[in-house]
mmCIF file of N, CA and C in Angstrom:
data_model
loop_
_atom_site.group_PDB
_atom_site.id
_atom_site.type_symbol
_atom_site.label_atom_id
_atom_site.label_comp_id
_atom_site.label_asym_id
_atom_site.label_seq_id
_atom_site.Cartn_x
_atom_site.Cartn_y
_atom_site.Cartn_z
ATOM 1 N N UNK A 51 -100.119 -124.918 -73.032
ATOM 2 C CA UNK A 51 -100.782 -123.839 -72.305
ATOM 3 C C UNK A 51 -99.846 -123.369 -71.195
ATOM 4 N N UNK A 52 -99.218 -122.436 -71.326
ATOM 5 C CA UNK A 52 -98.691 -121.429 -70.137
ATOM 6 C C UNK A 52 -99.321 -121.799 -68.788
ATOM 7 N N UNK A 53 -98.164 -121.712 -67.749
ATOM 8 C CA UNK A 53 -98.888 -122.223 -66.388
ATOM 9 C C UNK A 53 -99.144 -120.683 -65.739
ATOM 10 N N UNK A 54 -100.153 -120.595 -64.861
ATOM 11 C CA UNK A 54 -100.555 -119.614 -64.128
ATOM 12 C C UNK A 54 -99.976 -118.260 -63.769
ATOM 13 N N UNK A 55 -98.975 -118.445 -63.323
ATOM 14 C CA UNK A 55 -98.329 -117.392 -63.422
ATOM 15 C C UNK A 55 -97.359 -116.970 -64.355
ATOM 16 N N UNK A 56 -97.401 -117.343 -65.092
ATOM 17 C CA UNK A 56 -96.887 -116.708 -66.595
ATOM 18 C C UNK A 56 -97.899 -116.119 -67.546
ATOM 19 N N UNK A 57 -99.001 -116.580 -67.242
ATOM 20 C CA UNK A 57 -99.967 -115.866 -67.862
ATOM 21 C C UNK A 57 -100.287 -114.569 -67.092
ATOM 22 N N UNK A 58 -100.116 -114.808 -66.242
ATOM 23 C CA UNK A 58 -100.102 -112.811 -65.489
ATOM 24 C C UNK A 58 -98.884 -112.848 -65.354
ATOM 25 N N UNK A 59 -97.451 -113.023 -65.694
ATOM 26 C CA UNK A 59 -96.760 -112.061 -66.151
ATOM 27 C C UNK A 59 -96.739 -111.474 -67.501
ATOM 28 N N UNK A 60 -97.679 -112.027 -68.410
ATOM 29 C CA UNK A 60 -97.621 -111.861 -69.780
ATOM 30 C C UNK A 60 -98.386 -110.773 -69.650
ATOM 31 N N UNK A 61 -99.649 -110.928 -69.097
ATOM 32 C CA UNK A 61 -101.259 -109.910 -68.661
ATOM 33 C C UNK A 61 -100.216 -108.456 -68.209
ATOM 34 N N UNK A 62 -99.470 -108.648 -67.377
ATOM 35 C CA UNK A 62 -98.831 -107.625 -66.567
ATOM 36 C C UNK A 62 -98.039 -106.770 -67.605
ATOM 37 N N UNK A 63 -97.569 -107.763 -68.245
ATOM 38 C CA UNK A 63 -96.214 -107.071 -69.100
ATOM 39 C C UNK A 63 -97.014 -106.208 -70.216
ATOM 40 N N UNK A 64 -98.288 -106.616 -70.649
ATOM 41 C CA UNK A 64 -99.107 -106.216 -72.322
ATOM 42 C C UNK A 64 -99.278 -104.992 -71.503
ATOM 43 N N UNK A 65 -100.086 -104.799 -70.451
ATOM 44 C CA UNK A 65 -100.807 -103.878 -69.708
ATOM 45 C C UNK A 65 -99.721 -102.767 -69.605
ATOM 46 N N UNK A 66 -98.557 -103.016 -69.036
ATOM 47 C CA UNK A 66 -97.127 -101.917 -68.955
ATOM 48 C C UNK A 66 -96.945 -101.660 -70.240
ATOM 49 N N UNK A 67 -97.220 -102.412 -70.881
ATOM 50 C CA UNK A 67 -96.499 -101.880 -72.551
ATOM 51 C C UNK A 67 -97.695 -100.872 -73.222
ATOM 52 N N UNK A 68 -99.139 -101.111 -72.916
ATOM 53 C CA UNK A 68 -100.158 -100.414 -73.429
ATOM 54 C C UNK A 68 -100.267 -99.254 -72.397
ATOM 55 N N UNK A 69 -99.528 -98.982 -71.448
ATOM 56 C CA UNK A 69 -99.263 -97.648 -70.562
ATOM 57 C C UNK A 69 -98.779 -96.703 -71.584
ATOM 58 N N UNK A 70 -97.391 -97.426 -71.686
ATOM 59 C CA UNK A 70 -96.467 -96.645 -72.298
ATOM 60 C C UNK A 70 -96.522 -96.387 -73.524
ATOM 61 N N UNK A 71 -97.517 -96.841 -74.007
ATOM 62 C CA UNK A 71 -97.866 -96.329 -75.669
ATOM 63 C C UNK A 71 -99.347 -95.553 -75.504
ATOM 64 N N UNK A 72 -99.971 -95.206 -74.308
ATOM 65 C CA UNK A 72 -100.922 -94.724 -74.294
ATOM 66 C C UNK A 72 -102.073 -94.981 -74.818
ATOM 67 N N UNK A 73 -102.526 -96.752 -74.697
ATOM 68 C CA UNK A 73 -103.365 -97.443 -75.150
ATOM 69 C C UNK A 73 -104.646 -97.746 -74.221
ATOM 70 N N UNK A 74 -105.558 -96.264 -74.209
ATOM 71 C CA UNK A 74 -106.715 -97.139 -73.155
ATOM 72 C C UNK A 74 -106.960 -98.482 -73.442
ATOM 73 N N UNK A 75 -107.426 -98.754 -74.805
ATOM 74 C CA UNK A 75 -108.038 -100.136 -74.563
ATOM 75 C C UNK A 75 -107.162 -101.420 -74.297
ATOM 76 N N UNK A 76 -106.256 -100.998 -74.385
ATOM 77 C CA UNK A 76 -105.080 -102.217 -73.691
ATOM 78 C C UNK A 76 -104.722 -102.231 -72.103
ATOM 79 N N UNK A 77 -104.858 -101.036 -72.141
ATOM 80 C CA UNK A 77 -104.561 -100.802 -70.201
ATOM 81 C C UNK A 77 -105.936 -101.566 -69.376
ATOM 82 N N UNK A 78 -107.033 -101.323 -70.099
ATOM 83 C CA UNK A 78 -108.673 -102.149 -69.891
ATOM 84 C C UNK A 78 -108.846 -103.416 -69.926
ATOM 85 N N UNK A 79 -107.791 -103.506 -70.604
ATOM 86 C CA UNK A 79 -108.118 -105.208 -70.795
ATOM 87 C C UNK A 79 -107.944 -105.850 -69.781
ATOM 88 N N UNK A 80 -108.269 -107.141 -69.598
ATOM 89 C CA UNK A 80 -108.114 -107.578 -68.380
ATOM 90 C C UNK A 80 -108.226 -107.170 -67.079
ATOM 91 N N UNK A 81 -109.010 -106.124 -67.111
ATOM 92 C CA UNK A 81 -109.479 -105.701 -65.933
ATOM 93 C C UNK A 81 -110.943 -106.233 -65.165
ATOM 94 N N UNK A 82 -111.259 -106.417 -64.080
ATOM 95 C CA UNK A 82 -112.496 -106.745 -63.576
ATOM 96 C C UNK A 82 -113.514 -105.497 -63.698
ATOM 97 N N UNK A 83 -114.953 -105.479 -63.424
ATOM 98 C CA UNK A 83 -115.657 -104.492 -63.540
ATOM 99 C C UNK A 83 -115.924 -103.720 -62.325
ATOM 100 N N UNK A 84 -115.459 -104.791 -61.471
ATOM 101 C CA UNK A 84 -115.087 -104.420 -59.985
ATOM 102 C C UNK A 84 -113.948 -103.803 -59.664
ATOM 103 N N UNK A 85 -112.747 -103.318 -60.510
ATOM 104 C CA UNK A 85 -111.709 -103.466 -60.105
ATOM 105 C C UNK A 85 -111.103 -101.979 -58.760
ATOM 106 N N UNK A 86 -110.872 -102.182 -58.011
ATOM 107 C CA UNK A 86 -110.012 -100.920 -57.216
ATOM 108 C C UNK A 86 -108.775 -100.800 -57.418
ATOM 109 N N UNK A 87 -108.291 -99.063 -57.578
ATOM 110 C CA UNK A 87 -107.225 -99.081 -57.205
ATOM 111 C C UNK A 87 -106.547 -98.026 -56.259
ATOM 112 N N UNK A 88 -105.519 -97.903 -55.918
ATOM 113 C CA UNK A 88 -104.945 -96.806 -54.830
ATOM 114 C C UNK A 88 -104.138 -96.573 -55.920
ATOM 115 N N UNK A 89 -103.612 -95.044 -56.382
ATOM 116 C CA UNK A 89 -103.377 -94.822 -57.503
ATOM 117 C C UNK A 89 -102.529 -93.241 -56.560
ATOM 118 N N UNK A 90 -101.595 -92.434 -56.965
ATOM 119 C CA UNK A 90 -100.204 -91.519 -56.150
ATOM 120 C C UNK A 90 -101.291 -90.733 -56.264
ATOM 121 N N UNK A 91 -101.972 -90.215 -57.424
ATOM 122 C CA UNK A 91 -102.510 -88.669 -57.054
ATOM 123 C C UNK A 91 -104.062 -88.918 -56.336
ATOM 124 N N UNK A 92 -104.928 -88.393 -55.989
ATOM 125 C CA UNK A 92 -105.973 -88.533 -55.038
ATOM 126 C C UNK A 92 -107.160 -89.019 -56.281
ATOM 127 N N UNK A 93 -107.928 -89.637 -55.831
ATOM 128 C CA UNK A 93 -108.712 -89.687 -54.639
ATOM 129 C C UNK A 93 -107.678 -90.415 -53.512
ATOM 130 N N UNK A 94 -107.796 -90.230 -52.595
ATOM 131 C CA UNK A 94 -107.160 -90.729 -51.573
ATOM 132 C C UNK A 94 -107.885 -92.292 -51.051
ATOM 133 N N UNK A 95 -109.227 -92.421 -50.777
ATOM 134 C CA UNK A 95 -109.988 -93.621 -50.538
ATOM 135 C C UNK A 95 -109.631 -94.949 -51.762
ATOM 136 N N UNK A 96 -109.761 -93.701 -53.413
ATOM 137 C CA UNK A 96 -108.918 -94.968 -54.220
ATOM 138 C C UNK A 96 -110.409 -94.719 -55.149
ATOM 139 N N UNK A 97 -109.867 -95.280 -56.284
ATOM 140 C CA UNK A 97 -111.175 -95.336 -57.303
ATOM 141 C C UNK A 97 -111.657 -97.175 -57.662
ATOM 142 N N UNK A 98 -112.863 -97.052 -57.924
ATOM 143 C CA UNK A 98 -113.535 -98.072 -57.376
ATOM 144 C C UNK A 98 -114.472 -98.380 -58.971
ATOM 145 N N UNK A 99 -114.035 -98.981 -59.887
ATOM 146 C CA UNK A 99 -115.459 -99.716 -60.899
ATOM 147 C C UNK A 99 -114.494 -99.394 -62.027
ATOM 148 N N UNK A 100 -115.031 -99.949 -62.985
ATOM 149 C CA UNK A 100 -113.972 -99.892 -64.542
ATOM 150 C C UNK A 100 -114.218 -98.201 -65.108
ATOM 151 N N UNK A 101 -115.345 -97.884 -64.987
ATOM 152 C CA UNK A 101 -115.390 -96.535 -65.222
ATOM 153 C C UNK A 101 -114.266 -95.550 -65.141
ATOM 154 N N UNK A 102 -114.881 -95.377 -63.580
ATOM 155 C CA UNK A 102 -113.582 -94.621 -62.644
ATOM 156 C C UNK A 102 -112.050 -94.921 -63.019
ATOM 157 N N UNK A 103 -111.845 -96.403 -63.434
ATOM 158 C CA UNK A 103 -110.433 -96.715 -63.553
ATOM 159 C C UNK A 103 -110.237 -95.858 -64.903
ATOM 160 N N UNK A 104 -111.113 -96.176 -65.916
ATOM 161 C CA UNK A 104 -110.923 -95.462 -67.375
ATOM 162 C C UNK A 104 -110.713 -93.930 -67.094
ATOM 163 N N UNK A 105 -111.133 -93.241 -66.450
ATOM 164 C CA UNK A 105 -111.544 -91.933 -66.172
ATOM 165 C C UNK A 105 -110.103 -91.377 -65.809
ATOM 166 N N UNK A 106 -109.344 -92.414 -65.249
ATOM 167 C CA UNK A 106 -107.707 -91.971 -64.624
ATOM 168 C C UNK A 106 -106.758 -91.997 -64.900
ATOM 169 N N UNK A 107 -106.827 -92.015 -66.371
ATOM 170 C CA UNK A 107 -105.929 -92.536 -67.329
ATOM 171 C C UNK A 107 -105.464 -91.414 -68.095
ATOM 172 N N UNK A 108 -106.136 -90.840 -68.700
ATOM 173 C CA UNK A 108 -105.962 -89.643 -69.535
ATOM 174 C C UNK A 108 -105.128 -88.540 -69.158
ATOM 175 N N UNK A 109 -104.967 -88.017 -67.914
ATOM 176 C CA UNK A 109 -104.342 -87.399 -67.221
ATOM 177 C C UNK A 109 -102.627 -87.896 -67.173
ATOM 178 N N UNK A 110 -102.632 -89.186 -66.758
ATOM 179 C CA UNK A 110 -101.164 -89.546 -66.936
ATOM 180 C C UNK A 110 -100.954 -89.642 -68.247
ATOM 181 N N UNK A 111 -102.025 -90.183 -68.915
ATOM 182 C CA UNK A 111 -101.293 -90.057 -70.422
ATOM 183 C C UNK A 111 -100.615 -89.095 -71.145
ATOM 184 N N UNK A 112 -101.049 -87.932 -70.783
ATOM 185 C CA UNK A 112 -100.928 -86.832 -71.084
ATOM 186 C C UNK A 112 -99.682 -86.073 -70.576
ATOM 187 N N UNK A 113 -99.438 -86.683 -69.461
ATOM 188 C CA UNK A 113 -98.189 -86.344 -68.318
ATOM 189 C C UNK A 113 -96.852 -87.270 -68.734
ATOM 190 N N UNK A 114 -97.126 -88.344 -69.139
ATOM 191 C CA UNK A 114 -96.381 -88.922 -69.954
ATOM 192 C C UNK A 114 -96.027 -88.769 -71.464
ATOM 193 N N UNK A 115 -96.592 -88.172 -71.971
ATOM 194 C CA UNK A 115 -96.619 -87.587 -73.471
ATOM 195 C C UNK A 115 -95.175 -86.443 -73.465
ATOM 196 N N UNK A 116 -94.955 -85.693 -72.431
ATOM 197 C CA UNK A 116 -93.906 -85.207 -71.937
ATOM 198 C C UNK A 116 -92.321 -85.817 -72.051
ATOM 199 N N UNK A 117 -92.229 -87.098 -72.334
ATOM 200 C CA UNK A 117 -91.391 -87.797 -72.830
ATOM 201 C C UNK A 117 -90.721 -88.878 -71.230
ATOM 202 N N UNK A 118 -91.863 -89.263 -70.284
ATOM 203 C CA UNK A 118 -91.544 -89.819 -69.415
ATOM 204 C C UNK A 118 -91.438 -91.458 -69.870
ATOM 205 N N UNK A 119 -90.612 -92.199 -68.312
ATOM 206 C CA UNK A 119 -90.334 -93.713 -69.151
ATOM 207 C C UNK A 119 -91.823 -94.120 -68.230
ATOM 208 N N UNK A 120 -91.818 -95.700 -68.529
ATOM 209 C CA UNK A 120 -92.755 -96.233 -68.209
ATOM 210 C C UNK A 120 -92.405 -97.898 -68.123
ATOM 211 N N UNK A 121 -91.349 -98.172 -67.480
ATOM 212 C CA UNK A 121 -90.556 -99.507 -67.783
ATOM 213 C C UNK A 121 -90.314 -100.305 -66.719
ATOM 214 N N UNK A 122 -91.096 -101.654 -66.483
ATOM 215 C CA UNK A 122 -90.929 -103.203 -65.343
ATOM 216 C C UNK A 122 -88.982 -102.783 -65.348
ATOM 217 N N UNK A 123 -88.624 -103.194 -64.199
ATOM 218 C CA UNK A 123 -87.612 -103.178 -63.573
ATOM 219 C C UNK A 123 -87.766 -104.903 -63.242
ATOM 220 N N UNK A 124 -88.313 -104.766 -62.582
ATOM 221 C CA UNK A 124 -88.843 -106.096 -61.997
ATOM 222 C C UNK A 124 -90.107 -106.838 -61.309
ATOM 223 N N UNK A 125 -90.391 -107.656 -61.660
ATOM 224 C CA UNK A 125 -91.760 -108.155 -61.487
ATOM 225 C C UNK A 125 -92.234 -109.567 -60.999
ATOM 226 N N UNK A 126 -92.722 -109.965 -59.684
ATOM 227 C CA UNK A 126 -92.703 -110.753 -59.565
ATOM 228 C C UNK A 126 -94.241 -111.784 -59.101
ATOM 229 N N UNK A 127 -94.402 -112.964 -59.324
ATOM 230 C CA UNK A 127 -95.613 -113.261 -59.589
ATOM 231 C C UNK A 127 -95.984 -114.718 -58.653
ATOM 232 N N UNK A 128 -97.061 -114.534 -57.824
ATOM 233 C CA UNK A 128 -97.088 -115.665 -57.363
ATOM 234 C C UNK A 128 -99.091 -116.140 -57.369
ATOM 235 N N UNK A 129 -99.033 -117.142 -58.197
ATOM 236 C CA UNK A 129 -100.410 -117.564 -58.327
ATOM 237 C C UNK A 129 -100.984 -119.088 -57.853
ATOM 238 N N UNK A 130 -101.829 -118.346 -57.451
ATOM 239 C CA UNK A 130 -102.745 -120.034 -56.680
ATOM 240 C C UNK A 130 -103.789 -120.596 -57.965
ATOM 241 N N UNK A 131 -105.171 -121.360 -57.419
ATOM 242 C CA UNK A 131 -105.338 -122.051 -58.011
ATOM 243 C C UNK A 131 -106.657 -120.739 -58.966
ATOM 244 N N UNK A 132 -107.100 -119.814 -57.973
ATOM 245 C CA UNK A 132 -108.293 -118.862 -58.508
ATOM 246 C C UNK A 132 -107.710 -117.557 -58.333
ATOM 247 N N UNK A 133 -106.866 -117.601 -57.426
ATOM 248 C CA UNK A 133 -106.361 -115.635 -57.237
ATOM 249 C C UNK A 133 -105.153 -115.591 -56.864
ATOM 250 N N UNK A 134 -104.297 -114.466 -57.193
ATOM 251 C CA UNK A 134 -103.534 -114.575 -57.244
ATOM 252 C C UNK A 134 -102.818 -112.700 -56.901
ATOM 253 N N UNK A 135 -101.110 -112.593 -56.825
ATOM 254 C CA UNK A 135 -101.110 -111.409 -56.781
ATOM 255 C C UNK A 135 -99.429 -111.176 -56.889
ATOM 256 N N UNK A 136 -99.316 -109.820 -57.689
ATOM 257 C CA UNK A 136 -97.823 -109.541 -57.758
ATOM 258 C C UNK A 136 -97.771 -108.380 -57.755
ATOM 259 N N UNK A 137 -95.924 -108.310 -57.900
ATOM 260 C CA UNK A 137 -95.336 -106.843 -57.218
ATOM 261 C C UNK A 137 -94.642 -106.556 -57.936
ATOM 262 N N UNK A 138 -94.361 -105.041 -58.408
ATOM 263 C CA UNK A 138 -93.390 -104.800 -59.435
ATOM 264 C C UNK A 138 -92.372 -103.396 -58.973
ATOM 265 N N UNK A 139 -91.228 -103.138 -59.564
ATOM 266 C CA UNK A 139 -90.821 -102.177 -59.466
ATOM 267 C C UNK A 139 -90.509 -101.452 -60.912
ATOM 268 N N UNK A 140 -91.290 -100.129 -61.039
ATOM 269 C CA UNK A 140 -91.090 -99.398 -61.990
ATOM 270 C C UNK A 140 -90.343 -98.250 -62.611
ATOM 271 N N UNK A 141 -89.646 -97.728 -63.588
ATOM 272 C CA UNK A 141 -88.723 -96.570 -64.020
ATOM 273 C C UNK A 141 -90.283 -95.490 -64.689
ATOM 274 N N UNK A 142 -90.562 -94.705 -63.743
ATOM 275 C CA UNK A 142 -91.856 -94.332 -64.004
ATOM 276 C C UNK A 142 -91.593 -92.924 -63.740
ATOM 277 N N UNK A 143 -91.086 -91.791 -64.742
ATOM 278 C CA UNK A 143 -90.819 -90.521 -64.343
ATOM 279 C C UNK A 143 -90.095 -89.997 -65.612
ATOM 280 N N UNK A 144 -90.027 -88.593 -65.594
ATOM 281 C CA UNK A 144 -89.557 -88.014 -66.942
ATOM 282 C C UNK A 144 -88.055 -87.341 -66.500
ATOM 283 N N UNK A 145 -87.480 -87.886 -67.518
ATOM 284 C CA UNK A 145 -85.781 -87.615 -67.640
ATOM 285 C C UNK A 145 -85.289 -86.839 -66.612
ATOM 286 N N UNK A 146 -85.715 -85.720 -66.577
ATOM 287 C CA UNK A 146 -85.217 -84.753 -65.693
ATOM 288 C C UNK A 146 -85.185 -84.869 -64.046
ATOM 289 N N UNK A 147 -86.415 -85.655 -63.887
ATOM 290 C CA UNK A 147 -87.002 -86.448 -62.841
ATOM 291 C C UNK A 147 -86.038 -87.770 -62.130
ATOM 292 N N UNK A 148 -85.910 -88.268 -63.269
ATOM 293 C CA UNK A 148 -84.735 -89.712 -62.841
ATOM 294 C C UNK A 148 -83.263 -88.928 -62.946
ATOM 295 N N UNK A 149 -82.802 -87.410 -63.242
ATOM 296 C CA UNK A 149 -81.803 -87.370 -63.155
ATOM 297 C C UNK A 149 -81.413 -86.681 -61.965
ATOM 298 N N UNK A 150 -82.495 -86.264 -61.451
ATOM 299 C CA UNK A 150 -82.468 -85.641 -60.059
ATOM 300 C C UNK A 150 -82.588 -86.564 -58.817
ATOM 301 N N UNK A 151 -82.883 -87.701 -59.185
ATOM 302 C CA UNK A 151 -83.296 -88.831 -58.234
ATOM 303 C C UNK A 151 -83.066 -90.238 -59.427
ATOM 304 N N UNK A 152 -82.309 -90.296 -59.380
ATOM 305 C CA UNK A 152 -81.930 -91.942 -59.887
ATOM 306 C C UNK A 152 -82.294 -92.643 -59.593
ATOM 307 N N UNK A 153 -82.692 -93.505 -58.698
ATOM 308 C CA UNK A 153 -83.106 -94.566 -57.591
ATOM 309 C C UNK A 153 -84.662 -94.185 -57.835
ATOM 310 N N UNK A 154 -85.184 -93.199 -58.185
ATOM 311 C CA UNK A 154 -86.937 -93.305 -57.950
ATOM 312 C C UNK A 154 -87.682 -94.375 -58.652
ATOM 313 N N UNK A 155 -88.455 -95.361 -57.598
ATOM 314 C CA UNK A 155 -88.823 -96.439 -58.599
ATOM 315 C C UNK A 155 -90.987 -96.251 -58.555
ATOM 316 N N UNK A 156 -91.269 -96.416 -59.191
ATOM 317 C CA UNK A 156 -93.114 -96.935 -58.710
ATOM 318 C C UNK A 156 -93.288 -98.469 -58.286
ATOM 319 N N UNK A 157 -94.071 -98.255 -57.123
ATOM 320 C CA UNK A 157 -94.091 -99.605 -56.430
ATOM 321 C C UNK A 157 -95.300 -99.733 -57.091
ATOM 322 N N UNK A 158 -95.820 -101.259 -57.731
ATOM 323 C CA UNK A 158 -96.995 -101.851 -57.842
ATOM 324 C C UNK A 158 -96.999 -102.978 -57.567
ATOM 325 N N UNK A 159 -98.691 -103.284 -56.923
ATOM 326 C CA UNK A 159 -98.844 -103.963 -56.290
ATOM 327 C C UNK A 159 -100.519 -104.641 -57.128
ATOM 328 N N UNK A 160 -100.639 -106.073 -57.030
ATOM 329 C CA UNK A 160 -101.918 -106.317 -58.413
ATOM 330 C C UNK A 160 -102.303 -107.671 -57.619
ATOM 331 N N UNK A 161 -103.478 -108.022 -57.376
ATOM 332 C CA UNK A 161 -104.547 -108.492 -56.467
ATOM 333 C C UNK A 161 -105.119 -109.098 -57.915
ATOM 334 N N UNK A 162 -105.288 -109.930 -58.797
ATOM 335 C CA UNK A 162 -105.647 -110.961 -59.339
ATOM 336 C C UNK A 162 -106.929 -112.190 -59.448
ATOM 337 N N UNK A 163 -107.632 -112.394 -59.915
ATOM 338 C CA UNK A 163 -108.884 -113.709 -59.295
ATOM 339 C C UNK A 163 -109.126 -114.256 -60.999
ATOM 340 N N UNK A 164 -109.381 -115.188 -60.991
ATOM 341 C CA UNK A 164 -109.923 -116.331 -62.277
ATOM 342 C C UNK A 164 -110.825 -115.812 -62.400
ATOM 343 N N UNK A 165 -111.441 -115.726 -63.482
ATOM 344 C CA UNK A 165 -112.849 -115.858 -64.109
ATOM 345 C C UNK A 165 -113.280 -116.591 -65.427
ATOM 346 N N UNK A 166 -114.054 -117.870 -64.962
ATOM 347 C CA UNK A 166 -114.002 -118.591 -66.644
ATOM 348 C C UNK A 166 -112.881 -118.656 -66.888
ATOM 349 N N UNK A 167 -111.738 -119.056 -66.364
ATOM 350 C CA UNK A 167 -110.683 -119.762 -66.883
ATOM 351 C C UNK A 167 -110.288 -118.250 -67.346
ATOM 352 N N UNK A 168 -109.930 -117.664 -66.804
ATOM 353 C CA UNK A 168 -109.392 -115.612 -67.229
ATOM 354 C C UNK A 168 -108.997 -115.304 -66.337
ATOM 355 N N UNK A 169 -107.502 -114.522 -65.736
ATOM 356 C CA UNK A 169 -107.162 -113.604 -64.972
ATOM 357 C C UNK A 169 -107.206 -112.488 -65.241
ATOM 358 N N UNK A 170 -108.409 -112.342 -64.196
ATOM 359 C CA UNK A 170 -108.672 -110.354 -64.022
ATOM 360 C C UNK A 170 -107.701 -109.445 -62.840
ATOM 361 N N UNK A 171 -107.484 -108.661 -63.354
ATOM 362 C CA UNK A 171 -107.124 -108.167 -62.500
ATOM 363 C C UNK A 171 -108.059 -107.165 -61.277
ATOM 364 N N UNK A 172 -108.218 -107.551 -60.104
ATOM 365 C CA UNK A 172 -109.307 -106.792 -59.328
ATOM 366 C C UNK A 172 -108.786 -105.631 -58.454
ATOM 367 N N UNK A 173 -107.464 -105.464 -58.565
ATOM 368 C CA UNK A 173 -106.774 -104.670 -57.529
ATOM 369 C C UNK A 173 -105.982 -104.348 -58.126
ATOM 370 N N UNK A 174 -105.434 -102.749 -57.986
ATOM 371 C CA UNK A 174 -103.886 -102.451 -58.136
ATOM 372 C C UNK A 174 -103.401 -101.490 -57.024
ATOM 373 N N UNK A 175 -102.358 -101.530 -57.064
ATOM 374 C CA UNK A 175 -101.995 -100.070 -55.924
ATOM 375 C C UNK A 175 -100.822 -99.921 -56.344
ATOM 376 N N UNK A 176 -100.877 -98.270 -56.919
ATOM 377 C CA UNK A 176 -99.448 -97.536 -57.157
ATOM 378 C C UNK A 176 -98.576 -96.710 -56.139
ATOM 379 N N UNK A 177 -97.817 -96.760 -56.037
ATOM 380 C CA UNK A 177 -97.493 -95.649 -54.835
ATOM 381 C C UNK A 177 -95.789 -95.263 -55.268
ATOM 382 N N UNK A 178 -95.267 -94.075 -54.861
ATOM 383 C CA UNK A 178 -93.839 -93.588 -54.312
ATOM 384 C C UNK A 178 -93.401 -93.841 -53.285
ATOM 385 N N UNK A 179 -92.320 -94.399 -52.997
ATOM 386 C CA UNK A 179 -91.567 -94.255 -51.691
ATOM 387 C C UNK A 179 -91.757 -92.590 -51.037
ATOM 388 N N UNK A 180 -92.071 -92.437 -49.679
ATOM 389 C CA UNK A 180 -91.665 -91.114 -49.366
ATOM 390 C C UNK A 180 -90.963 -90.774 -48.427
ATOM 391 N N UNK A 181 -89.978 -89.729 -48.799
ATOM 392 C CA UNK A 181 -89.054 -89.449 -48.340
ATOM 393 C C UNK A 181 -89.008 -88.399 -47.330
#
């Protein structure tokens, strides 16, 4: 059995990979029903319940369909015994985008808790550096 934090880097990594193939029900998975997140375009307060999270998806998908990447740079993971939380840096932008700005990365940030022996994820927060 995989120790703790390899199992949310695995959770982390399926979830980035079902971005980038435009897989709601993979991006869902492992999510809490509670879950929040702070996410670049508004609501600004942040969207709040699995609903809402589903609801925010389609839009980037679609924005990404454009031929943008969607690729862990780096990811790092630190877990306790019930919650846990990690940070990643992402290649998250379409060609033209990374050739005008090379260096642009997406910061994420993922707030974690056990359930029944399950890591959910209860938190995320996306953001841009701004310049």
């Amino acid at each position: 059995m995989p120790d703790d934090a390899a199992q949310i880097r695995t959770l982390i990594e399926k979830w980035a990979e079902s971005v980038h193939r435009g897989d709601l029900d993979g991006v869902l998975a492992d999510h809490a029903e509670d879950i929040v997140m702070y996410d670049v375009p508004p609501p600004h307060e942040g969207i709040h319940g699995l609903a809402a999270y589903r609801a925010s998806w389609p839009p980037f998908f679609a924005w990404q369909a454009q031929g943008a990447c969607f690729d862990i740079e780096s990811l790092h993971v630190t877990a306790g015994t019930d919650v846990a939380y990690a940070h990643a840096l992402l290649r998250c932008a379409t060609p033209q985008e990374l050739a005008e700005h090379p260096t642009l990365r997406l910061r994420l940030t993922f707030g974690l808790r056990k359930e029944r022996d399950r890591w959910l994820v209860a938190h995320e927060h996306h953001s841009f550096p701004h310049d």
